Short mmCIF file of C-alpha atoms in Angstrom, two decimals:
data_model
loop_
_atom_site.label_atom_id
_atom_site.label_comp_id
_atom_site.label_asym_id
_atom_site.label_seq_id
_atom_site.Cartn_x
_atom_site.Cartn_y
_atom_site.Cartn_z
CA UNK A 16 -171.24 -244.15 -12.85
CA UNK A 17 -172.21 -247.81 -13.50
CA UNK A 18 -169.01 -248.56 -15.46
CA UNK A 19 -166.77 -247.48 -12.57
CA UNK A 20 -168.88 -249.40 -10.07
CA UNK A 21 -168.61 -252.49 -12.26
CA UNK A 22 -164.84 -252.03 -12.54
CA UNK A 23 -164.51 -251.56 -8.78
CA UNK A 24 -166.62 -254.66 -8.16
CA UNK A 25 -164.45 -256.66 -10.58
CA UNK A 26 -161.27 -255.50 -8.81
CA UNK A 27 -162.74 -256.38 -5.42
CA UNK A 28 -163.76 -259.82 -6.69
CA UNK A 29 -160.29 -260.40 -8.15
CA UNK A 30 -158.65 -259.36 -4.88
CA UNK A 31 -160.95 -261.66 -2.91
CA UNK A 32 -160.20 -264.52 -5.30
CA UNK A 33 -156.44 -263.92 -5.00
CA UNK A 34 -156.72 -263.86 -1.21
CA UNK A 35 -158.73 -267.09 -1.25
CA UNK A 36 -156.15 -268.74 -3.53
CA UNK A 37 -153.33 -267.61 -1.25
CA UNK A 38 -155.11 -269.03 1.80
CA UNK A 39 -155.72 -272.31 -0.04
CA UNK A 40 -152.05 -272.51 -1.10
CA UNK A 41 -150.94 -271.89 2.48
CA UNK A 42 -153.31 -274.57 3.78
CA UNK A 43 -152.16 -277.13 1.21
CA UNK A 44 -148.51 -276.29 1.87
CA UNK A 45 -149.03 -276.79 5.60
CA UNK A 46 -150.84 -280.10 5.05
CA UNK A 47 -148.38 -281.56 2.56
CA UNK A 48 -145.14 -279.98 3.71
CA UNK A 49 -144.41 -278.96 0.13
CA UNK A 50 -143.05 -275.61 -0.92
CA UNK A 51 -145.44 -273.06 -2.36
CA UNK A 52 -142.79 -271.98 -4.88
CA UNK A 53 -143.65 -272.99 -8.43
CA UNK A 54 -141.26 -273.94 -11.20
CA UNK A 55 -142.38 -270.85 -13.09
CA UNK A 56 -141.33 -268.66 -10.18
CA UNK A 57 -137.96 -270.39 -9.93
CA UNK A 58 -137.08 -270.09 -13.58
CA UNK A 59 -138.57 -266.72 -14.48
CA UNK A 60 -136.18 -263.99 -15.47
CA UNK A 61 -135.10 -261.78 -12.59
CA UNK A 62 -136.65 -258.66 -14.12
CA UNK A 63 -139.99 -260.41 -13.68
CA UNK A 64 -141.29 -261.91 -10.49
CA UNK A 65 -138.92 -264.87 -10.51
CA UNK A 66 -135.73 -265.73 -8.72
CA UNK A 67 -133.71 -265.38 -11.91
CA UNK A 68 -132.32 -268.89 -12.34
CA UNK A 69 -132.68 -268.55 -16.12
CA UNK A 70 -130.45 -265.47 -16.05
CA UNK A 71 -127.49 -267.66 -15.10
CA UNK A 72 -128.21 -270.49 -17.53
CA UNK A 73 -126.01 -269.32 -20.45
CA UNK A 74 -122.99 -268.78 -18.19
CA UNK A 75 -123.51 -272.10 -16.41
CA UNK A 76 -123.79 -273.90 -19.73
CA UNK A 77 -120.59 -272.27 -20.98
CA UNK A 78 -118.75 -273.09 -17.76
CA UNK A 79 -119.91 -276.69 -17.88
CA UNK A 80 -118.98 -277.23 -21.52
CA UNK A 81 -116.12 -279.56 -22.16
CA UNK A 82 -113.05 -277.88 -23.56
CA UNK A 83 -111.54 -280.92 -25.25
CA UNK A 84 -112.39 -282.22 -28.71
CA UNK A 85 -114.91 -284.77 -27.43
CA UNK A 86 -116.88 -282.19 -25.45
CA UNK A 87 -117.72 -280.31 -28.62
CA UNK A 88 -118.92 -283.37 -30.56
CA UNK A 89 -122.53 -284.43 -30.92
CA UNK A 90 -123.66 -287.91 -29.86
CA UNK A 91 -123.67 -289.07 -33.45
CA UNK A 92 -120.12 -287.84 -33.99
CA UNK A 93 -118.94 -289.52 -30.79
CA UNK A 94 -120.59 -292.77 -31.82
CA UNK A 95 -118.93 -292.70 -35.25
CA UNK A 96 -115.55 -291.94 -33.66
CA UNK A 97 -115.96 -294.88 -31.26
CA UNK A 98 -116.90 -297.19 -34.15
CA UNK A 99 -113.95 -296.04 -36.25
CA UNK A 100 -111.56 -296.75 -33.37
CA UNK A 101 -113.22 -300.14 -32.84
CA UNK A 102 -113.95 -299.43 -29.19
CA UNK A 103 -116.00 -302.05 -27.40
CA UNK A 104 -119.51 -300.90 -26.61
CA UNK A 105 -122.15 -302.35 -24.34
CA UNK A 106 -125.26 -303.92 -25.82
CA UNK A 107 -127.23 -300.85 -24.78
CA UNK A 108 -124.76 -298.54 -26.51
CA UNK A 109 -124.96 -300.67 -29.65
CA UNK A 110 -128.78 -300.49 -29.65
CA UNK A 111 -128.67 -296.73 -29.20
CA UNK A 112 -126.25 -296.43 -32.09
CA UNK A 113 -128.46 -298.58 -34.31
CA UNK A 114 -131.42 -296.32 -33.57
CA UNK A 115 -129.63 -293.27 -34.99
#
């Protein structure tokens, strides 16, 4: 059947291309000393092919959140609070505040 032969040829070509890409990645990794792991692989969900770093992101964000009143404020709110208390700010902080 020509359709099955065509499909088999396409699969063989795809496998050969994947093998060639793998060999190229290994060669480049050996030459440069860089890891062959991509950012996509690192951050993909664990149910996919990734290492699952994104799975932990919500918990890490919650753990890292400040619990005091200032930790929950936005930058704009913090800036207004600093201005209202007449806190001294650096020139850079003043410029950032003016850009709001």
